[in-house]
Amino acid sequence: MTYEVKSLNEECGVFGIWGHPQAAQVTYFGLHSLQHRGQEGAGILANDGGHLRRHRGTGLIAEVFKNPVDLEALTGTAAIGHVRYATSGSASINNIQPFLFDFADMQVGLAHNGNLTNAVSLKAELEKNGSIFSSSSDTEILMHLIRRSHNPDFMGKIKEALNTVKGGFAYLIMLEDKLVAA
């Protein structure tokens, strides 16, 4: 019996590092090694003493950072990065990760690989309860779940949100003082 493989597809790639003086540069090379997992877009978010900054764009990682100033501007000792292969959401720049959320009380960076099998129902429920989404990616659902949690501990909020989503996934969550991998 013979089998024909029409194509092999990977679904995004995520990379994170904490405690390195050139975190964004290391993340760039990490994403370069993961480029086979996504060619539609790429981005890096860096943590410089609790201030999160990001650069992202369409295309390969080398194209997104073809101007060296863009990578040099991402100073700090922690970073997360993402290469995109769309399985959900359009090719819009709004769907290219890492996402950066600027809340009144904190900044949060989020990168995600995988698919949420209950994304449609969760998004509908969240929108019904007032959530407004700025992308068509299922990644944003996790942040809405975290922010709506009544758990007093932020790590508890993350655990609660992760127990709500279903599917296969990997998340990197950058906070001002920590990097969470789930």
Short mmCIF file of C-alpha atoms in Angstrom, two decimals, residues 126-135 140 144:
data_model
loop_
_atom_site.label_atom_id
_atom_site.label_comp_id
_atom_site.label_asym_id
_atom_site.label_seq_id
_atom_site.Cartn_x
_atom_site.Cartn_y
_atom_site.Cartn_z
CA LEU A 126 -17.17 36.50 25.55
CA GLU A 127 -18.64 38.90 22.96
CA LYS A 128 -22.10 38.40 24.45
CA ASN A 129 -20.62 39.49 27.78
CA GLY A 130 -18.99 42.62 26.35
CA SER A 131 -15.56 41.53 25.12
CA ILE A 132 -14.29 43.36 22.06
CA PHE A 133 -11.76 41.56 19.88
CA SER A 134 -9.13 43.41 17.84
CA SER A 135 -8.11 40.39 15.75
CA GLU A 140 -6.91 36.64 21.82
CA HIS A 144 -10.12 37.85 27.49
#
